[in-house]
Each structure stands twice: as structure tokens, then as C-alpha cells.
Protein backbone atom coordinates (compact mmCIF):
# COMPACT_ATOMS: atom_id res chain seq x y z
CA UNK A 1 0.00 0.00 0.00
CA UNK A 2 1.07 3.56 -0.53
CA UNK A 3 2.13 6.17 1.98
CA UNK A 4 -0.55 7.35 4.35
CA UNK A 5 -2.75 4.27 3.78
CA UNK A 6 -5.22 3.94 6.66
CA UNK A 7 -8.15 1.69 7.26
CA UNK A 8 -11.08 2.24 9.57
CA UNK A 9 -13.95 0.10 10.77
CA UNK A 10 -16.55 2.26 9.01
CA UNK A 11 -17.11 4.24 12.21
CA UNK A 12 -13.87 6.21 12.00
CA UNK A 13 -11.96 3.92 14.38
CA UNK A 14 -8.57 2.88 12.94
CA UNK A 15 -7.99 -0.79 12.33
CA UNK A 16 -4.71 -2.65 12.57
CA UNK A 17 -2.62 -2.59 9.42
CA UNK A 18 -1.59 -5.96 8.02
CA UNK A 19 2.10 -6.76 7.71
CA UNK A 20 1.58 -7.49 4.01
CA UNK A 21 0.11 -3.99 3.49
CA UNK A 22 3.33 -2.30 4.60
CA UNK A 23 6.24 -1.90 2.20
CA UNK A 24 9.71 -0.54 2.92
CA UNK A 25 9.45 3.22 2.66
CA UNK A 26 5.88 3.23 4.03
CA UNK A 27 5.33 6.72 5.48
CA UNK A 28 3.44 6.91 8.75
CA UNK A 29 0.77 9.63 8.74
CA UNK A 30 2.58 12.73 10.10
CA UNK A 31 1.52 14.22 13.39
CA UNK A 32 1.45 18.02 13.70
CA UNK A 33 1.60 19.62 17.13
CA UNK A 34 2.52 22.97 18.63
CA UNK A 35 3.33 22.49 22.32
CA UNK A 36 2.25 25.50 24.38
CA UNK A 37 4.02 26.68 27.56
CA UNK A 38 1.17 25.54 29.84
CA UNK A 39 1.13 22.07 28.19
CA UNK A 40 4.87 21.72 28.71
CA UNK A 41 4.56 22.73 32.35
CA UNK A 42 1.65 20.29 32.90
CA UNK A 43 3.56 17.45 31.19
CA UNK A 44 6.67 18.08 33.29
CA UNK A 45 4.65 18.04 36.51
CA UNK A 46 2.74 14.87 35.51
CA UNK A 47 6.05 13.19 34.60
CA UNK A 48 7.57 14.28 37.94
CA UNK A 49 10.12 16.49 36.16
CA UNK A 50 9.52 19.83 37.91
CA UNK A 51 12.81 21.47 36.84
CA UNK A 52 12.65 25.21 36.26
CA UNK A 53 13.66 24.84 32.62
CA UNK A 54 10.27 23.23 31.93
CA UNK A 55 8.16 25.66 34.01
CA UNK A 56 8.75 29.14 32.58
CA UNK A 57 11.07 31.37 30.59
CA UNK A 58 12.22 33.16 33.75
CA UNK A 59 13.08 29.94 35.60
CA UNK A 60 14.88 28.53 32.54
CA UNK A 61 16.87 31.75 32.12
CA UNK A 62 18.03 31.46 35.75
CA UNK A 63 19.48 28.09 34.67
CA UNK A 64 21.33 29.73 31.77
CA UNK A 65 18.91 28.71 29.03
CA UNK A 66 17.30 31.08 26.53
CA UNK A 67 13.84 30.22 27.91
CA UNK A 68 11.45 27.38 28.69
CA UNK A 69 12.22 24.12 26.86
CA UNK A 70 10.30 20.94 26.12
CA UNK A 71 11.41 17.87 28.15
CA UNK A 72 13.09 15.19 26.09
CA UNK A 73 10.54 12.66 27.34
CA UNK A 74 7.82 14.78 25.68
CA UNK A 75 9.44 13.99 22.32
CA UNK A 76 9.34 10.27 23.16
CA UNK A 77 5.65 10.66 23.97
CA UNK A 78 5.15 12.25 20.54
CA UNK A 79 6.90 9.28 18.90
CA UNK A 80 4.64 6.92 20.86
CA UNK A 81 1.54 8.85 19.84
CA UNK A 82 2.55 8.76 16.18
CA UNK A 83 3.13 5.01 16.31
CA UNK A 84 -0.08 4.31 18.23
CA UNK A 85 -2.26 6.39 15.94
CA UNK A 86 -0.74 5.14 12.69
CA UNK A 87 -0.18 1.50 13.65
CA UNK A 88 -3.09 0.66 15.98
CA UNK A 89 -2.73 -2.67 17.71
CA UNK A 90 1.06 -2.80 17.25
CA UNK A 91 3.25 -3.55 20.26
CA UNK A 92 6.23 -1.28 20.80
CA UNK A 93 9.28 -3.49 21.44
CA UNK A 94 12.06 -0.92 21.47
CA UNK A 95 12.49 2.80 20.93
CA UNK A 96 15.59 4.97 20.95
CA UNK A 97 16.16 8.67 20.40
CA UNK A 98 18.96 11.12 19.77
CA UNK A 99 18.30 14.64 21.00
CA UNK A 100 19.89 17.06 18.54
CA UNK A 101 18.53 20.44 19.66
CA UNK A 102 16.31 21.98 22.33
CA UNK A 103 12.64 22.40 21.47
CA UNK A 104 11.03 25.66 22.57
CA UNK A 105 7.33 26.27 23.22
CA UNK A 106 4.97 27.47 20.48
CA UNK A 107 7.16 26.02 17.71
CA UNK A 108 5.03 24.08 15.19
CA UNK A 109 6.37 20.52 15.07
CA UNK A 110 5.94 17.69 12.60
CA UNK A 111 6.49 14.14 13.86
CA UNK A 112 7.24 11.69 11.05
CA UNK A 113 8.11 8.07 10.62
CA UNK A 114 9.03 5.70 7.81
CA UNK A 115 9.32 1.91 7.73
CA UNK A 116 12.93 0.90 7.04
CA UNK A 117 12.88 -2.86 7.82
CA UNK A 118 10.42 -5.77 7.89
CA UNK A 119 11.02 -9.09 9.64
CA UNK A 120 8.78 -12.13 9.78
CA UNK A 121 9.62 -15.11 11.92
CA UNK A 122 8.73 -17.27 14.87
CA UNK A 123 8.36 -14.23 17.11
CA UNK A 124 5.82 -12.63 14.79
CA UNK A 125 5.79 -9.91 12.17
CA UNK A 126 7.94 -6.93 13.10
CA UNK A 127 8.84 -3.62 11.50
CA UNK A 128 11.48 -1.04 12.24
CA UNK A 129 10.86 2.65 11.69
CA UNK A 130 13.01 5.75 11.52
CA UNK A 131 11.42 8.63 13.43
CA UNK A 132 11.94 12.39 13.54
CA UNK A 133 10.58 15.43 15.36
CA UNK A 134 11.26 18.50 13.24
CA UNK A 135 10.09 22.05 12.81
CA UNK A 136 7.72 22.96 10.01
CA UNK A 137 10.86 24.35 8.30
CA UNK A 138 12.63 20.98 8.49
CA UNK A 139 15.00 21.66 11.42
CA UNK A 140 15.50 18.30 13.15
CA UNK A 141 15.23 18.35 16.92
CA UNK A 142 15.00 14.62 17.69
CA UNK A 143 15.69 11.53 15.60
CA UNK A 144 14.96 7.98 16.62
CA UNK A 145 14.08 4.42 15.74
CA UNK A 146 11.34 2.07 16.88
CA UNK A 147 10.79 -1.65 16.53
CA UNK A 148 7.19 -2.87 16.63
CA UNK A 149 5.37 -6.19 16.46
CA UNK A 150 2.23 -6.08 14.36
CA UNK A 151 -0.88 -7.98 15.43
CA UNK A 152 -1.79 -11.20 13.66
């Protein structure tokens, strides 16, 4: 199937994608988000990461930063959301990330993924994806990979 292929159950609920429907180079449907300062603060508190750098510009500047930043774990949550929404029913086996630059609030982000490997064996059908969080202008903030097992 081509990039962006999605199936639903006729009621708008996504259905699991079959292993055979995914080719190398399959693009996951991009996720577009613009994290706002209050969302970043709420995420940091919920994740028990109450450092000043995540709370406000003033607190971050006292730490020597240009202003409030997005926690790295927030980027991992965006990767997880992308995978869960695009590959419903898949089980995340492994995810890794490389943090290349700080993400600031109110920056429009695009979270993308592409299938780079397929494996079928006794453990089930698995895929590996390259992932990226980038600005709308293409500046890469976080890159990563994920390995997932698709449902039978």
C-alpha cells in the first residue's frame, strides 16, 4: 500500500494494518503539534520532572537557558503517539532517540516516521521505523528508531 494508507472500521476507528500492506518506505501519517508553555509545564509536573527549565522562561533563564524548553521525554511521547495512531494494535518493542537540539514552546512541530525494515519469523511480524521530530521548516530536533510487532 502507498504512503498514508489507513483503514477504519466504518465508524472512524482505525484498524490494525496488516504486515503485508506495509512496504519498505511506508510513510506513517505525520503528526502536527505545537506544544504551548502551559502544556509543557503540565507534562513536566505529571512526569515528575519539575525542573525550572520546563516551568517558565524566567526559571529557565536562571538556569542559563534562553527560555522554557520541552522535556526530552515529551518527544518520546510524541513518537509513541505517532506510532499508536498510525499503527493501531502494534506492540512497541524498542524505541531509541537522539536529541539534537532543544525544542522551545509554540514552535510548530511535525512528527514523522518511515518503515525501514520488515522481519517475519517465529516471534511474529515486526517492523522497524526511523522517526523524527522537526520544525515545520525541516530543522531536526530529535531523531529515533522504533521496533514494533504487528498484530496477527
